[in-house]
PDB file of C-alpha atoms in Angstrom:
ATOM      1  CA  MET A   1     103.362  57.962  83.978  1.00  0.00           C
ATOM      2  CA  SER A   2     103.731  61.419  85.207  1.00  0.00           C
ATOM      3  CA  LYS A   3     100.748  63.819  86.415  1.00  0.00           C
ATOM      4  CA  HIS A   4     100.708  67.391  85.890  1.00  0.00           C
ATOM      5  CA  PRO A   5      98.866  69.761  88.223  1.00  0.00           C
ATOM      6  CA  GLY A   6      95.043  69.867  87.587  1.00  0.00           C
ATOM      7  CA  GLN A   7      94.985  66.297  85.961  1.00  0.00           C
ATOM      8  CA  SER A   8      93.016  63.556  87.155  1.00  0.00           C
ATOM      9  CA  SER A   9      92.774  60.140  86.391  1.00  0.00           C
ATOM     10  CA  GLN A  10      89.873  58.613  84.475  1.00  0.00           C
ATOM     11  CA  LYS A  11      88.633  56.739  87.584  1.00  0.00           C
ATOM     12  CA  ALA A  12      88.452  60.097  89.606  1.00  0.00           C
ATOM     13  CA  GLN A  13      86.256  61.573  86.806  1.00  0.00           C
ATOM     14  CA  SER A  14      83.953  58.917  86.629  1.00  0.00           C
ATOM     15  CA  ARG A  15      83.352  59.024  90.357  1.00  0.00           C
ATOM     16  CA  GLN A  16      82.648  62.786  89.943  1.00  0.00           C
ATOM     17  CA  LYS A  17      80.126  62.145  87.506  1.00  0.00           C
ATOM     18  CA  ASP A  18      78.382  59.280  89.685  1.00  0.00           C
ATOM     19  CA  GLN A  19      78.397  61.555  92.524  1.00  0.00           C
ATOM     20  CA  SER A  20      76.875  64.399  90.840  1.00  0.00           C
ATOM     21  CA  ARG A  21      73.948  62.266  89.554  1.00  0.00           C
ATOM     22  CA  PRO A  22      70.972  61.921  91.870  1.00  0.00           C
ATOM     23  CA  LYS A  23      70.197  58.774  93.289  1.00  0.00           C
ATOM     24  CA  VAL A  24      67.269  56.773  92.276  1.00  0.00           C
ATOM     25  CA  GLN A  25      64.688  55.720  95.030  1.00  0.00           C
ATOM     26  CA  SER A  26      63.602  52.139  94.974  1.00  0.00           C
ATOM     27  CA  GLY A  27      60.348  51.543  93.094  1.00  0.00           C
ATOM     28  CA  GLN A  28      61.141  54.659  90.828  1.00  0.00           C
ATOM     29  CA  LYS A  29      62.515  54.209  87.310  1.00  0.00           C
ATOM     30  CA  ALA A  30      65.347  56.498  86.339  1.00  0.00           C
ATOM     31  CA  ARG A  31      64.506  58.955  83.215  1.00  0.00           C
ATOM     32  CA  PRO A  32      66.826  59.876  80.180  1.00  0.00           C
ATOM     33  CA  GLY A  33      69.165  62.482  81.333  1.00  0.00           C
ATOM     34  CA  GLY A  34      69.240  61.217  84.881  1.00  0.00           C
ATOM     35  CA  SER A  35      66.408  63.178  86.269  1.00  0.00           C
ATOM     36  CA  VAL A  36      64.369  62.087  89.061  1.00  0.00           C
ATOM     37  CA  PRO A  37      60.554  62.873  89.197  1.00  0.00           C
ATOM     38  CA  SER A  38      59.812  65.267  91.985  1.00  0.00           C
ATOM     39  CA  GLY A  39      56.843  67.047  93.513  1.00  0.00           C
ATOM     40  CA  PRO A  40      53.353  65.498  93.998  1.00  0.00           C
ATOM     41  CA  GLY A  41      52.194  62.664  92.010  1.00  0.00           C
ATOM     42  CA  ALA A  42      55.857  62.664  90.989  1.00  0.00           C
ATOM     43  CA  GLY A  43      54.083  62.513  86.950  1.00  0.00           C
ATOM     44  CA  GLY A  44      55.641  65.210  85.706  1.00  0.00           C
ATOM     45  CA  VAL A  45      52.407  66.460  84.653  1.00  0.00           C
ATOM     46  CA  ARG A  46      51.787  70.145  85.251  1.00  0.00           C
ATOM     47  CA  GLU A  47      48.144  71.223  86.128  1.00  0.00           C
ATOM     48  CA  VAL A  48      46.596  73.610  83.543  1.00  0.00           C
ATOM     49  CA  THR A  49      44.821  76.243  85.899  1.00  0.00           C
ATOM     50  CA  PRO A  50      41.705  78.249  84.522  1.00  0.00           C
ATOM     51  CA  GLU A  51      44.033  81.372  84.646  1.00  0.00           C
ATOM     52  CA  MET A  52      46.835  79.691  82.381  1.00  0.00           C
ATOM     53  CA  ARG A  53      43.980  78.773  79.876  1.00  0.00           C
ATOM     54  CA  ALA A  54      42.649  82.215  79.920  1.00  0.00           C
ATOM     55  CA  ARG A  55      46.000  83.727  79.191  1.00  0.00           C
ATOM     56  CA  THR A  56      47.066  80.971  76.400  1.00  0.00           C
ATOM     57  CA  ALA A  57      43.403  81.917  74.658  1.00  0.00           C
ATOM     58  CA  ARG A  58      43.966  85.227  75.177  1.00  0.00           C
ATOM     59  CA  THR A  59      47.417  85.349  73.400  1.00  0.00           C
ATOM     60  CA  PHE A  60      46.055  83.175  70.529  1.00  0.00           C
ATOM     61  CA  GLY A  61      43.218  85.469  70.211  1.00  0.00           C
ATOM     62  CA  LEU A  62      45.578  88.420  69.626  1.00  0.00           C
ATOM     63  CA  VAL A  63      47.924  86.773  67.260  1.00  0.00           C
ATOM     64  CA  VAL A  64      44.945  85.665  65.213  1.00  0.00           C
ATOM     65  CA  LEU A  65      43.546  89.492  65.103  1.00  0.00           C
ATOM     66  CA  GLY A  66      47.343  90.702  64.590  1.00  0.00           C
ATOM     67  CA  PHE A  67      47.382  88.402  61.429  1.00  0.00           C
ATOM     68  CA  VAL A  68      43.889  89.489  60.228  1.00  0.00           C
ATOM     69  CA  ALA A  69      44.579  93.394  60.913  1.00  0.00           C
ATOM     70  CA  GLY A  70      48.233  92.921  58.767  1.00  0.00           C
ATOM     71  CA  ILE A  71      46.402  91.639  55.816  1.00  0.00           C
ATOM     72  CA  ALA A  72      43.421  94.133  56.285  1.00  0.00           C
ATOM     73  CA  LEU A  73      46.048  96.912  56.177  1.00  0.00           C
ATOM     74  CA  MET A  74      48.197  95.455  53.265  1.00  0.00           C
ATOM     75  CA  VAL A  75      44.678  95.268  51.155  1.00  0.00           C
ATOM     76  CA  ALA A  76      43.918  98.639  52.061  1.00  0.00           C
ATOM     77  CA  VAL A  77      47.441 100.236  50.982  1.00  0.00           C
ATOM     78  CA  LEU A  78      47.169  97.843  47.606  1.00  0.00           C
ATOM     79  CA  SER A  79      43.438  99.372  47.068  1.00  0.00           C
ATOM     80  CA  ALA A  80      44.792 102.818  47.814  1.00  0.00           C
ATOM     81  CA  GLN A  81      47.498 102.571  45.434  1.00  0.00           C
ATOM     82  CA  GLY A  82      45.089 101.115  42.620  1.00  0.00           C
ATOM     83  CA  ARG A  83      43.036 103.865  42.951  1.00  0.00           C
ATOM     84  CA  ALA A  84      45.617 106.443  42.779  1.00  0.00           C
ATOM     85  CA  LEU A  85      47.036 104.777  39.457  1.00  0.00           C
ATOM     86  CA  ARG A  86      43.694 104.607  37.949  1.00  0.00           C
ATOM     87  CA  GLU A  87      42.629 108.253  38.647  1.00  0.00           C
ATOM     88  CA  TYR A  88      45.954 109.444  37.243  1.00  0.00           C
ATOM     89  CA  ALA A  89      45.384 107.414  34.055  1.00  0.00           C
ATOM     90  CA  VAL A  90      41.851 108.933  33.575  1.00  0.00           C
ATOM     91  CA  ARG A  91      43.411 112.457  33.921  1.00  0.00           C
ATOM     92  CA  VAL A  92      45.955 111.607  31.307  1.00  0.00           C
ATOM     93  CA  GLN A  93      43.284 109.870  29.133  1.00  0.00           C
ATOM     94  CA  SER A  94      41.254 113.015  29.331  1.00  0.00           C
ATOM     95  CA  ALA A  95      43.887 115.470  28.978  1.00  0.00           C
ATOM     96  CA  VAL A  96      44.687 113.765  25.471  1.00  0.00           C
ATOM     97  CA  LEU A  97      40.856 113.421  24.470  1.00  0.00           C
ATOM     98  CA  ALA A  98      40.840 117.217  24.938  1.00  0.00           C
ATOM     99  CA  THR A  99      43.313 117.880  22.325  1.00  0.00           C
ATOM    100  CA  GLY A 100      40.843 116.016  19.845  1.00  0.00           C
ATOM    101  CA  PRO A 101      43.234 113.330  18.315  1.00  0.00           C
ATOM    102  CA  SER A 102      42.317 112.730  14.602  1.00  0.00           C
ATOM    103  CA  VAL A 103      41.130 109.277  13.379  1.00  0.00           C
ATOM    104  CA  ASN A 104      43.583 109.400  10.721  1.00  0.00           C
ATOM    105  CA  VAL A 105      46.726 109.492  12.908  1.00  0.00           C
ATOM    106  CA  SER A 106      48.144 106.832  15.405  1.00  0.00           C
ATOM    107  CA  TYR A 107      51.109 108.128  17.861  1.00  0.00           C
ATOM    108  CA  GLY A 108      52.417 107.475  21.360  1.00  0.00           C
ATOM    109  CA  GLN A 109      53.731 109.982  23.758  1.00  0.00           C
ATOM    110  CA  PRO A 110      54.706 109.889  27.336  1.00  0.00           C
ATOM    111  CA  CYS A 111      52.288 110.881  30.108  1.00  0.00           C
ATOM    112  CA  VAL A 112      54.277 113.538  31.293  1.00  0.00           C
ATOM    113  CA  ASP A 113      54.109 115.241  27.742  1.00  0.00           C
ATOM    114  CA  ALA A 114      50.182 114.922  28.026  1.00  0.00           C
ATOM    115  CA  LEU A 115      49.798 115.858  31.594  1.00  0.00           C
ATOM    116  CA  PRO A 116      52.769 117.765  33.110  1.00  0.00           C
ATOM    117  CA  GLY A 117      53.809 116.558  36.673  1.00  0.00           C
ATOM    118  CA  ALA A 118      55.391 113.812  38.638  1.00  0.00           C
ATOM    119  CA  LEU A 119      54.098 110.416  38.033  1.00  0.00           C
ATOM    120  CA  PRO A 120      52.597 108.753  40.983  1.00  0.00           C
ATOM    121  CA  SER A 121      54.373 106.407  43.216  1.00  0.00           C
ATOM    122  CA  GLY A 122      55.598 102.759  42.092  1.00  0.00           C
ATOM    123  CA  VAL A 123      55.028 104.064  38.572  1.00  0.00           C
ATOM    124  CA  LEU A 124      58.254 103.501  36.397  1.00  0.00           C
ATOM    125  CA  SER A 125      57.037 104.636  33.033  1.00  0.00           C
ATOM    126  CA  CYS A 126      53.668 105.404  31.482  1.00  0.00           C
ATOM    127  CA  ASP A 127      52.853 105.876  27.893  1.00  0.00           C
ATOM    128  CA  VAL A 128      49.787 107.229  25.753  1.00  0.00           C
ATOM    129  CA  GLN A 129      48.812 105.340  22.515  1.00  0.00           C
ATOM    130  CA  VAL A 130      46.697 107.089  20.210  1.00  0.00           C
ATOM    131  CA  GLU A 131      45.344 104.794  17.564  1.00  0.00           C
ATOM    132  CA  GLY A 132      42.354 105.952  15.182  1.00  0.00           C
ATOM    133  CA  GLY A 133      41.208 108.459  17.643  1.00  0.00           C
ATOM    134  CA  GLN A 134      41.086 105.788  20.330  1.00  0.00           C
ATOM    135  CA  VAL A 135      43.289 106.816  23.602  1.00  0.00           C
ATOM    136  CA  SER A 136      44.885 104.059  25.904  1.00  0.00           C
ATOM    137  CA  VAL A 137      46.984 104.535  28.661  1.00  0.00           C
ATOM    138  CA  LEU A 138      49.767 101.927  29.568  1.00  0.00           C
ATOM    139  CA  MET A 139      51.925 102.355  32.868  1.00  0.00           C
ATOM    140  CA  GLN A 140      54.771  99.921  33.792  1.00  0.00           C
ATOM    141  CA  LEU A 141      54.867  99.661  37.497  1.00  0.00           C
ATOM    142  CA  GLU A 142      57.321  98.147  39.885  1.00  0.00           C
ATOM    143  CA  ARG A 143      58.032  94.214  40.326  1.00  0.00           C
ATOM    144  CA  GLU A 144      57.387  94.078  36.318  1.00  0.00           C
ATOM    145  CA  ARG A 145      53.649  94.804  36.620  1.00  0.00           C
ATOM    146  CA  GLN A 146      51.537  96.665  34.318  1.00  0.00           C
ATOM    147  CA  PHE A 147      48.319  98.601  34.313  1.00  0.00           C
ATOM    148  CA  ARG A 148      46.459  99.105  31.222  1.00  0.00           C
ATOM    149  CA  LEU A 149      43.537 101.870  30.802  1.00  0.00           C
ATOM    150  CA  PRO A 150      41.397 100.431  27.922  1.00  0.00           C
ATOM    151  CA  ALA A 151      41.142 102.478  24.585  1.00  0.00           C
ATOM    152  CA  ARG A 152      38.529 105.520  24.820  1.00  0.00           C
ATOM    153  CA  GLY A 153      37.390 107.503  21.827  1.00  0.00           C
ATOM    154  CA  ALA A 154      36.363 111.294  21.890  1.00  0.00           C
ATOM    155  CA  GLN A 155      32.743 110.294  20.849  1.00  0.00           C
ATOM    156  CA  GLU A 156      32.124 108.014  23.814  1.00  0.00           C
TER     157      GLU A 156
END
């Protein structure tokens, strides 16, 4: 068998692997992967210092604080959006009630007809329903949600 430049026999490759492994001293067990324990105690266990413990506790505390702050921020944003929707629906309802709807007539109309202007953010559509003098507002929101302001009459 002819050898090409750069090729070596399997025996030579095996010898190179054996030479690259550290030697296990007598009385010590070889570890998986061929590593040999080193350092004082040779157990491979690292001593946890008070500084490391404090740093770990601080990091854990910051992660928990960040999580709680993120949840609080989301609740605050959703609350503000809900309040804006409710206030808009009340203004629309008041505008329709100011026209004095008849008890004998039932109809529906878009909110922008009753109260000109832009819809609040996140609102896809808004409809006013008048039935028997009672006015209710129904808003279709993003992510297939709805907000309904219950019916209210002029005499209430």
